[in-house]
Amino acid sequence: PEDEYLSMPWFGMDIGGTLTKLVYFEPKDITPGEQDEEAESLRSIRRYLTKNSAYGKTGHRDAHLQMDNVEIRKRKGSLHFIRFQTTDMGNFLSLAKQKGMAELVTTVCATGGGAFKFENDFREQVNMKLAKFDELDTLIKGILFAEIQNRTECYYYENARDIMKSEKKAFDFSQPYPFILVNVGSGVSILAVYGPDNYKRVSGTSLGGGTFLGLCCLLTGCNTFEEAIQLATKGDNRKVDKLVRDIYGGDYDRFGLTGDLVASSFGQMHLKDKRSSVSREDLANATLVTITNNIGLIARMCALNEKMDKVVFVGNFLRVNPIAMKLLAYAMEFWSNGTLKGLFLEHEGYFGALGCLLQFNG
Ligand code: ADP
């Protein structure tokens, strides 16, 4: 059965609660002989995936994340990173069938809940078997591989204590252990990672990226994640939240709480006149700040408990979301008096799918 995994095309798939992530390996070392023998359908799939950047209604290739000159199972090539909404799985399967996937006997390595949910659909519609892997195992494998391949994978925010001045800077993550890993997808999982094959899931929360997007759509009438982030960028949570100064008239000095800290998220919204003066932008910003700070707090408690000083944040909640990343960086640094460091990775939501593709990397 090992041979089945070795026949091209090579994919790794992470079928999540919101987004499906697909990593595709494009071989770049094809010999002329191989080229002659290669099935037309295989060639056409390769062309389709690598020449386009949009697929169907919600499919996108993140060209800026492409990794070149990688070696996997003794083959050299490029890795392509593609995502689409999991609700579009039906369309994805029809497209795959139309492109001749069903004629190629293949096993695809898959992870995420959807690897279970859609297993029969894959078999029936495109003749593909799913080799299923655990999403947290593959998440860590993907992170370690990306760190080795890409020297600028990991970064932090310099001057994290001053959000206006904080700036992205490369971080040397070649000695990663131990670290806390916070995966912010639809929901949140928090792991303590001690070594390459040694980790435990220490906590989690259902208040995650899905909560941000869901509440934002309800409160502002927006329809997409991109729109929600755009609104949040232009808004001000202080019109929505109740701050320490709204309660104290200034700082709560005795315990070092400054006046501009949020005392109560959405705490002003019970007042009719305040409600009528907030904008959609303010509501989007407050939702983002609420969810992000809550994740930051739980992550910090986990780091404290595990006595670890590096906290790595991944997951697609962080996609095009510098507000959340800077807030998390600030929260780690400020509330720990500089002992904790928030770290981020360029391939944010793709590590599970990447780790999946690497499963038979002998
Ligand atoms: P999952 O595996 O649960 O789908 P992801 O790591 O893919 O988790 O993250 C999903 C979250 O990413 C969403 O809840 C949302 O907050 C955010 N997100 C980023 N980009 C998008 C997008 N294009 N569509 C929907 N959600 C997105």
Short mmCIF file of C-alpha atoms and ligand atoms in Angstrom, two decimals:
data_model
loop_
_atom_site.label_atom_id
_atom_site.label_comp_id
_atom_site.label_asym_id
_atom_site.label_seq_id
_atom_site.Cartn_x
_atom_site.Cartn_y
_atom_site.Cartn_z
CA PRO A 1 0.00 0.00 0.00
CA GLU A 2 2.99 2.33 0.48
CA ASP A 3 3.18 2.54 -3.36
CA GLU A 4 -0.27 4.06 -3.51
CA TYR A 5 0.89 7.03 -1.51
CA LEU A 6 3.95 7.39 -3.71
CA SER A 7 2.09 7.70 -7.01
CA MET A 8 1.41 11.28 -8.04
CA PRO A 9 -0.35 13.61 -7.55
CA TRP A 10 0.72 14.34 -3.99
CA PHE A 11 -1.74 16.24 -1.88
CA GLY A 12 -2.23 16.96 1.77
CA MET A 13 -5.67 18.05 2.80
CA ASP A 14 -7.05 19.54 6.00
CA ILE A 15 -10.83 19.63 5.92
CA GLY A 16 -11.75 22.03 8.71
CA GLY A 17 -14.98 23.35 10.15
CA THR A 18 -14.81 26.48 7.99
CA LEU A 19 -12.02 26.15 5.44
CA THR A 20 -10.48 23.27 3.55
CA LYS A 21 -6.76 23.64 3.09
CA LEU A 22 -5.04 21.82 0.22
CA VAL A 23 -1.28 21.59 -0.22
CA TYR A 24 -0.12 20.34 -3.61
CA PHE A 25 3.39 19.19 -4.49
CA GLU A 26 4.38 20.11 -8.05
CA PRO A 27 7.37 18.01 -9.16
CA LYS A 28 9.94 20.13 -10.99
CA ASP A 29 12.41 17.34 -11.77
CA ILE A 30 10.32 15.41 -14.31
CA THR A 31 12.57 13.61 -16.79
CA PRO A 32 11.64 13.50 -20.53
CA GLY A 33 10.94 9.78 -20.21
CA GLU A 34 8.63 10.38 -17.29
CA GLN A 35 6.91 13.15 -19.19
CA ASP A 36 6.08 10.76 -22.06
CA GLU A 37 4.61 8.20 -19.71
CA GLU A 38 2.72 10.65 -17.57
CA ALA A 39 -1.06 10.35 -17.86
CA GLU A 40 -2.70 13.30 -19.61
CA SER A 41 -5.08 13.76 -16.67
CA LEU A 42 -2.16 14.13 -14.27
CA ARG A 43 -0.56 16.76 -16.50
CA SER A 44 -3.82 18.62 -16.82
CA ILE A 45 -4.37 18.67 -13.05
CA ARG A 46 -0.86 20.02 -12.55
CA ARG A 47 -1.39 22.76 -15.12
CA TYR A 48 -4.77 23.68 -13.75
CA LEU A 49 -3.55 24.01 -10.17
CA THR A 50 -0.32 25.84 -10.88
CA LYS A 51 -1.47 28.21 -13.62
CA ASN A 52 -4.60 29.52 -11.90
CA SER A 53 -5.02 31.39 -8.66
CA ALA A 54 -8.82 31.18 -8.32
CA TYR A 55 -10.92 28.02 -8.53
CA GLY A 56 -14.69 27.81 -8.58
CA LYS A 57 -16.61 30.10 -6.25
CA THR A 58 -14.44 30.22 -3.12
CA GLY A 59 -11.15 28.56 -4.13
CA HIS A 60 -7.92 30.57 -3.86
CA ARG A 61 -4.27 29.79 -4.26
CA ASP A 62 -2.11 31.78 -1.84
CA ALA A 63 0.69 32.41 -4.34
CA HIS A 64 2.65 34.48 -1.82
CA LEU A 65 3.05 31.35 0.33
CA GLN A 66 4.41 29.07 -2.40
CA MET A 67 7.56 27.16 -1.34
CA ASP A 68 10.10 26.42 -4.06
CA ASN A 69 13.07 24.04 -4.12
CA VAL A 70 11.67 21.65 -1.54
CA GLU A 71 12.66 18.00 -1.48
CA ILE A 72 10.05 15.46 -0.52
CA ARG A 73 10.58 11.69 -0.85
CA LYS A 74 13.66 12.31 -3.00
CA ARG A 75 11.71 14.46 -5.46
CA LYS A 76 12.32 18.16 -5.99
CA GLY A 77 9.55 20.63 -6.60
CA SER A 78 7.27 23.38 -5.34
CA LEU A 79 4.52 23.37 -2.76
CA HIS A 80 1.30 25.22 -3.57
CA PHE A 81 -1.18 26.37 -0.95
CA ILE A 82 -4.87 26.38 -1.81
CA ARG A 83 -7.99 26.97 0.29
CA PHE A 84 -11.75 26.92 -0.21
CA GLN A 85 -14.82 26.94 1.96
CA THR A 86 -15.67 23.52 3.33
CA THR A 87 -19.31 24.16 2.37
CA ASP A 88 -18.07 24.04 -1.25
CA MET A 89 -16.86 20.44 -0.95
CA GLY A 90 -19.54 19.27 -3.42
CA ASN A 91 -18.25 21.66 -6.08
CA PHE A 92 -14.67 20.68 -5.35
CA LEU A 93 -15.48 17.03 -5.88
CA SER A 94 -17.30 17.71 -9.19
CA LEU A 95 -14.36 19.76 -10.39
CA ALA A 96 -11.91 17.05 -9.39
CA LYS A 97 -14.00 14.51 -11.28
CA GLN A 98 -14.19 16.75 -14.34
CA LYS A 99 -10.40 17.10 -14.31
CA GLY A 100 -10.01 13.35 -14.49
CA MET A 101 -9.11 12.69 -10.86
CA ALA A 102 -11.40 9.65 -10.77
CA GLU A 103 -9.26 7.83 -13.37
CA LEU A 104 -6.11 8.15 -11.31
CA VAL A 105 -6.16 5.61 -8.52
CA THR A 106 -5.03 7.71 -5.63
CA THR A 107 -4.97 7.90 -1.91
CA VAL A 108 -5.02 11.34 -0.45
CA CYS A 109 -3.68 12.05 3.00
CA ALA A 110 -6.34 13.98 4.86
CA THR A 111 -6.91 15.42 8.28
CA GLY A 112 -9.49 17.53 10.11
CA GLY A 113 -13.04 16.52 10.96
CA GLY A 114 -14.01 16.54 7.29
CA ALA A 115 -11.67 13.64 6.59
CA PHE A 116 -14.26 11.55 8.43
CA LYS A 117 -17.36 13.43 7.33
CA PHE A 118 -16.58 13.36 3.59
CA GLU A 119 -14.79 10.02 3.32
CA ASN A 120 -17.64 8.31 1.45
CA ASP A 121 -18.13 11.22 -0.93
CA PHE A 122 -14.47 11.05 -1.95
CA ARG A 123 -14.68 7.32 -2.60
CA GLU A 124 -17.92 7.46 -4.51
CA GLN A 125 -17.39 10.58 -6.57
CA VAL A 126 -13.69 10.63 -7.41
CA ASN A 127 -12.50 7.14 -6.57
CA MET A 128 -10.16 8.54 -3.94
CA LYS A 129 -9.32 6.84 -0.70
CA LEU A 130 -8.53 9.02 2.27
CA ALA A 131 -5.63 8.08 4.50
CA LYS A 132 -6.67 9.80 7.72
CA PHE A 133 -4.31 11.44 10.17
CA ASP A 134 -4.80 13.25 13.41
CA GLU A 135 -5.02 17.01 13.00
CA LEU A 136 -2.80 17.89 15.94
CA ASP A 137 -0.05 15.41 14.91
CA THR A 138 0.02 16.83 11.39
CA LEU A 139 -0.16 20.42 12.66
CA ILE A 140 3.12 20.02 14.55
CA LYS A 141 4.81 18.05 11.71
CA GLY A 142 3.87 20.83 9.29
CA ILE A 143 5.24 23.56 11.55
CA LEU A 144 8.58 21.82 12.01
CA PHE A 145 8.97 21.22 8.27
CA ALA A 146 8.09 24.81 7.36
CA GLU A 147 10.55 26.14 9.92
CA ILE A 148 13.37 24.10 8.36
CA GLN A 149 12.42 24.98 4.76
CA ASN A 150 11.80 28.67 5.23
CA ARG A 151 14.22 30.73 7.26
CA THR A 152 11.75 33.58 7.57
CA GLU A 153 8.78 31.42 8.63
CA CYS A 154 8.65 32.63 12.22
CA TYR A 155 8.26 36.24 13.34
CA TYR A 156 7.36 38.35 16.34
CA TYR A 157 6.42 41.96 16.91
CA GLU A 158 9.15 44.30 18.04
CA ASN A 159 7.96 47.03 20.43
CA ALA A 160 4.90 44.90 21.16
CA ARG A 161 4.07 47.12 24.13
CA ASP A 162 3.28 50.02 21.86
CA ILE A 163 0.74 48.81 19.32
CA MET A 164 1.17 51.91 17.15
CA LYS A 165 4.90 51.25 16.82
CA SER A 166 5.01 47.45 16.87
CA GLU A 167 6.67 45.94 13.82
CA LYS A 168 7.08 42.50 12.34
CA LYS A 169 10.57 41.01 12.84
CA ALA A 170 12.05 37.59 11.95
CA PHE A 171 12.50 35.18 14.87
CA ASP A 172 14.98 32.32 14.94
CA PHE A 173 12.78 29.33 15.75
CA SER A 174 15.42 26.66 15.05
CA GLN A 175 15.46 25.67 18.76
CA PRO A 176 11.71 25.64 19.28
CA TYR A 177 11.15 23.49 22.39
CA PRO A 178 9.32 23.81 24.61
CA PHE A 179 6.51 26.02 23.39
CA ILE A 180 2.80 26.61 23.70
CA LEU A 181 0.93 26.25 20.40
CA VAL A 182 -2.37 28.07 20.00
CA ASN A 183 -4.35 27.04 16.92
CA VAL A 184 -7.09 29.59 16.26
CA GLY A 185 -9.42 28.11 13.67
CA SER A 186 -13.20 28.00 13.94
CA GLY A 187 -12.54 27.01 17.55
CA VAL A 188 -9.29 27.10 19.52
CA SER A 189 -6.94 24.31 20.61
CA ILE A 190 -3.98 24.92 22.88
CA LEU A 191 -1.07 22.47 23.02
CA ALA A 192 2.08 22.22 25.08
CA VAL A 193 4.85 20.97 22.79
CA TYR A 194 7.93 19.40 24.45
CA GLY A 195 9.57 17.77 21.43
CA PRO A 196 8.86 16.62 17.83
CA ASP A 197 6.69 13.71 18.93
CA ASN A 198 5.90 14.82 22.40
CA TYR A 199 2.99 17.13 23.09
CA LYS A 200 -0.32 17.31 24.90
CA ARG A 201 -3.50 19.26 24.35
CA VAL A 202 -3.77 21.40 27.47
CA SER A 203 -6.80 23.55 26.77
CA GLY A 204 -9.16 25.01 24.24
CA THR A 205 -12.11 27.33 23.86
CA SER A 206 -15.14 27.44 21.64
CA LEU A 207 -14.76 31.21 21.42
CA GLY A 208 -12.58 31.29 18.32
CA GLY A 209 -12.37 32.52 14.73
CA GLY A 210 -15.81 31.13 13.97
CA THR A 211 -17.25 33.09 16.88
CA PHE A 212 -15.64 36.32 15.68
CA LEU A 213 -16.97 35.84 12.17
CA GLY A 214 -20.42 34.70 13.28
CA LEU A 215 -20.94 37.54 15.75
CA CYS A 216 -19.55 40.08 13.33
CA CYS A 217 -21.98 38.99 10.60
CA LEU A 218 -24.86 39.21 13.10
CA LEU A 219 -23.86 42.64 14.44
CA THR A 220 -22.79 44.39 11.26
CA GLY A 221 -24.55 42.55 8.45
CA CYS A 222 -21.21 41.78 6.78
CA ASN A 223 -20.83 38.56 4.82
CA THR A 224 -17.18 37.62 4.62
CA PHE A 225 -14.11 37.40 6.83
CA GLU A 226 -12.30 39.96 4.68
CA GLU A 227 -15.18 42.39 5.08
CA ALA A 228 -15.29 41.82 8.84
CA ILE A 229 -11.56 42.59 9.13
CA GLN A 230 -11.90 45.70 6.97
CA LEU A 231 -14.69 47.02 9.14
CA ALA A 232 -12.73 46.25 12.30
CA THR A 233 -9.73 48.15 10.97
CA LYS A 234 -11.78 51.35 10.81
CA GLY A 235 -13.60 50.96 14.13
CA ASP A 236 -12.97 51.78 17.80
CA ASN A 237 -13.84 49.28 20.52
CA ARG A 238 -13.83 52.01 23.19
CA LYS A 239 -17.24 53.17 21.97
CA VAL A 240 -18.62 49.70 22.67
CA ASP A 241 -16.70 48.40 25.68
CA LYS A 242 -16.77 49.74 29.22
CA LEU A 243 -13.24 50.80 30.17
CA VAL A 244 -11.68 51.08 33.61
CA ARG A 245 -11.88 54.87 33.23
CA ASP A 246 -15.62 54.70 32.43
CA ILE A 247 -16.02 53.16 35.85
CA TYR A 248 -13.26 54.85 37.92
CA GLY A 249 -13.03 58.13 36.07
CA GLY A 250 -9.33 57.33 35.69
CA ASP A 251 -6.88 54.56 36.58
CA TYR A 252 -7.50 51.85 39.19
CA ASP A 253 -4.08 52.56 40.65
CA ARG A 254 -4.00 50.13 43.52
CA PHE A 255 -3.75 47.14 41.17
CA GLY A 256 -1.98 48.90 38.32
CA LEU A 257 -4.98 48.94 36.00
CA THR A 258 -4.80 51.92 33.66
CA GLY A 259 -7.93 53.78 32.63
CA ASP A 260 -7.87 52.65 29.02
CA LEU A 261 -8.08 48.93 29.83
CA VAL A 262 -11.28 47.14 28.91
CA ALA A 263 -13.15 46.36 32.11
CA SER A 264 -16.23 44.96 30.40
CA SER A 265 -16.38 43.90 26.76
CA PHE A 266 -19.54 45.30 25.11
CA GLY A 267 -20.24 46.84 28.53
CA GLN A 268 -21.72 50.07 27.14
CA MET A 269 -24.19 48.41 24.82
CA HIS A 270 -26.98 48.11 27.40
CA LEU A 271 -27.42 51.88 27.12
CA LYS A 272 -29.78 52.98 24.40
CA ASP A 273 -28.03 56.25 23.50
CA LYS A 274 -24.60 54.56 23.35
CA ARG A 275 -26.10 51.86 21.17
CA SER A 276 -27.48 54.37 18.73
CA SER A 277 -24.14 56.13 18.37
CA VAL A 278 -21.91 53.15 17.55
CA SER A 279 -20.99 52.28 13.99
CA ARG A 280 -20.71 48.89 12.31
CA GLU A 281 -16.95 49.48 12.30
CA ASP A 282 -16.89 49.98 16.09
CA LEU A 283 -18.92 46.80 16.61
CA ALA A 284 -16.60 44.80 14.33
CA ASN A 285 -13.55 46.14 16.16
CA ALA A 286 -15.03 45.36 19.57
CA THR A 287 -15.87 41.82 18.48
CA LEU A 288 -12.33 41.29 17.23
CA VAL A 289 -10.79 42.72 20.41
CA THR A 290 -13.10 40.68 22.66
CA ILE A 291 -12.36 37.34 21.01
CA THR A 292 -8.64 38.05 20.63
CA ASN A 293 -8.11 39.18 24.23
CA ASN A 294 -9.94 36.15 25.54
CA ILE A 295 -7.71 33.83 23.51
CA GLY A 296 -4.66 35.77 24.71
CA LEU A 297 -5.69 35.38 28.33
CA ILE A 298 -6.24 31.62 28.08
CA ALA A 299 -2.97 31.17 26.17
CA ARG A 300 -1.09 33.10 28.84
CA MET A 301 -2.58 31.00 31.64
CA CYS A 302 -1.50 27.85 29.79
CA ALA A 303 2.05 29.17 29.36
CA LEU A 304 2.18 30.00 33.07
CA ASN A 305 0.88 26.59 34.03
CA GLU A 306 3.33 24.78 31.78
CA LYS A 307 6.21 27.15 32.68
CA MET A 308 6.91 27.93 29.05
CA ASP A 309 7.91 31.32 27.65
CA LYS A 310 7.15 30.99 23.92
CA VAL A 311 3.58 31.11 22.67
CA VAL A 312 3.10 30.35 18.96
CA PHE A 313 -0.16 31.40 17.33
CA VAL A 314 -1.41 29.76 14.12
CA GLY A 315 -4.72 29.19 12.32
CA ASN A 316 -6.62 31.16 9.71
CA PHE A 317 -8.15 33.56 12.22
CA LEU A 318 -4.79 35.35 11.90
CA ARG A 319 -5.08 35.61 8.08
CA VAL A 320 -4.92 39.24 6.93
CA ASN A 321 -5.43 40.12 10.59
CA PRO A 322 -2.56 42.25 11.96
CA ILE A 323 -4.89 43.78 14.57
CA ALA A 324 -5.31 40.39 16.26
CA MET A 325 -1.62 39.50 15.98
CA LYS A 326 -0.46 42.81 17.46
CA LEU A 327 -2.99 42.51 20.25
CA LEU A 328 -1.83 38.99 21.06
CA ALA A 329 1.82 40.06 20.96
CA TYR A 330 0.95 42.95 23.28
CA ALA A 331 -1.04 40.75 25.66
CA MET A 332 1.79 38.21 25.99
CA GLU A 333 4.43 40.86 26.63
CA PHE A 334 2.48 43.31 28.78
CA TRP A 335 0.67 40.95 31.15
CA SER A 336 3.78 38.84 31.74
CA ASN A 337 6.07 41.82 32.35
CA GLY A 338 8.07 40.85 29.30
CA THR A 339 8.67 37.22 30.21
CA LEU A 340 6.36 35.76 27.52
CA LYS A 341 6.85 36.09 23.79
CA GLY A 342 4.10 35.82 21.19
CA LEU A 343 5.28 34.23 17.93
CA PHE A 344 3.61 33.86 14.53
CA LEU A 345 4.20 31.75 11.41
CA GLU A 346 3.82 32.81 7.76
CA HIS A 347 1.87 29.73 6.64
CA GLU A 348 -0.65 30.39 9.45
CA GLY A 349 -3.52 28.02 8.54
CA TYR A 350 -1.77 25.48 6.33
CA PHE A 351 0.31 23.40 8.73
CA GLY A 352 -2.18 20.57 9.17
CA ALA A 353 -2.46 20.09 5.40
CA LEU A 354 1.32 20.39 5.00
CA GLY A 355 1.96 17.86 7.76
CA CYS A 356 -0.46 15.53 6.02
CA LEU A 357 1.39 15.71 2.72
CA LEU A 358 4.60 14.82 4.56
CA GLN A 359 3.20 11.71 6.23
CA PHE A 360 5.06 9.27 3.99
CA ASN A 361 8.21 11.33 3.81
CA GLY A 362 10.59 8.41 4.39
P1 ADP B 1 -10.93 25.34 10.57
O1 ADP B 1 -9.97 24.21 10.34
O2 ADP B 1 -11.75 25.21 11.80
O3 ADP B 1 -11.72 25.67 9.35
P2 ADP B 1 -9.03 27.57 10.11
O4 ADP B 1 -7.67 27.56 10.72
O5 ADP B 1 -9.10 27.35 8.65
O6 ADP B 1 -9.97 26.59 10.93
O7 ADP B 1 -9.67 28.98 10.49
C1 ADP B 1 -11.01 29.32 10.24
C2 ADP B 1 -11.20 30.75 10.67
O8 ADP B 1 -10.37 31.59 9.87
C3 ADP B 1 -12.60 31.30 10.46
O9 ADP B 1 -13.40 31.04 11.57
C4 ADP B 1 -12.35 32.79 10.29
O10 ADP B 1 -12.25 33.43 11.53
C5 ADP B 1 -10.97 32.84 9.64
N1 ADP B 1 -10.93 33.06 8.18
C6 ADP B 1 -9.86 33.56 7.51
N2 ADP B 1 -10.10 33.64 6.20
C7 ADP B 1 -11.35 33.19 5.99
C8 ADP B 1 -12.18 33.04 4.84
N3 ADP B 1 -11.75 33.39 3.60
N4 ADP B 1 -13.41 32.53 5.00
C9 ADP B 1 -13.85 32.17 6.21
N5 ADP B 1 -13.13 32.30 7.34
C10 ADP B 1 -11.89 32.80 7.26
#
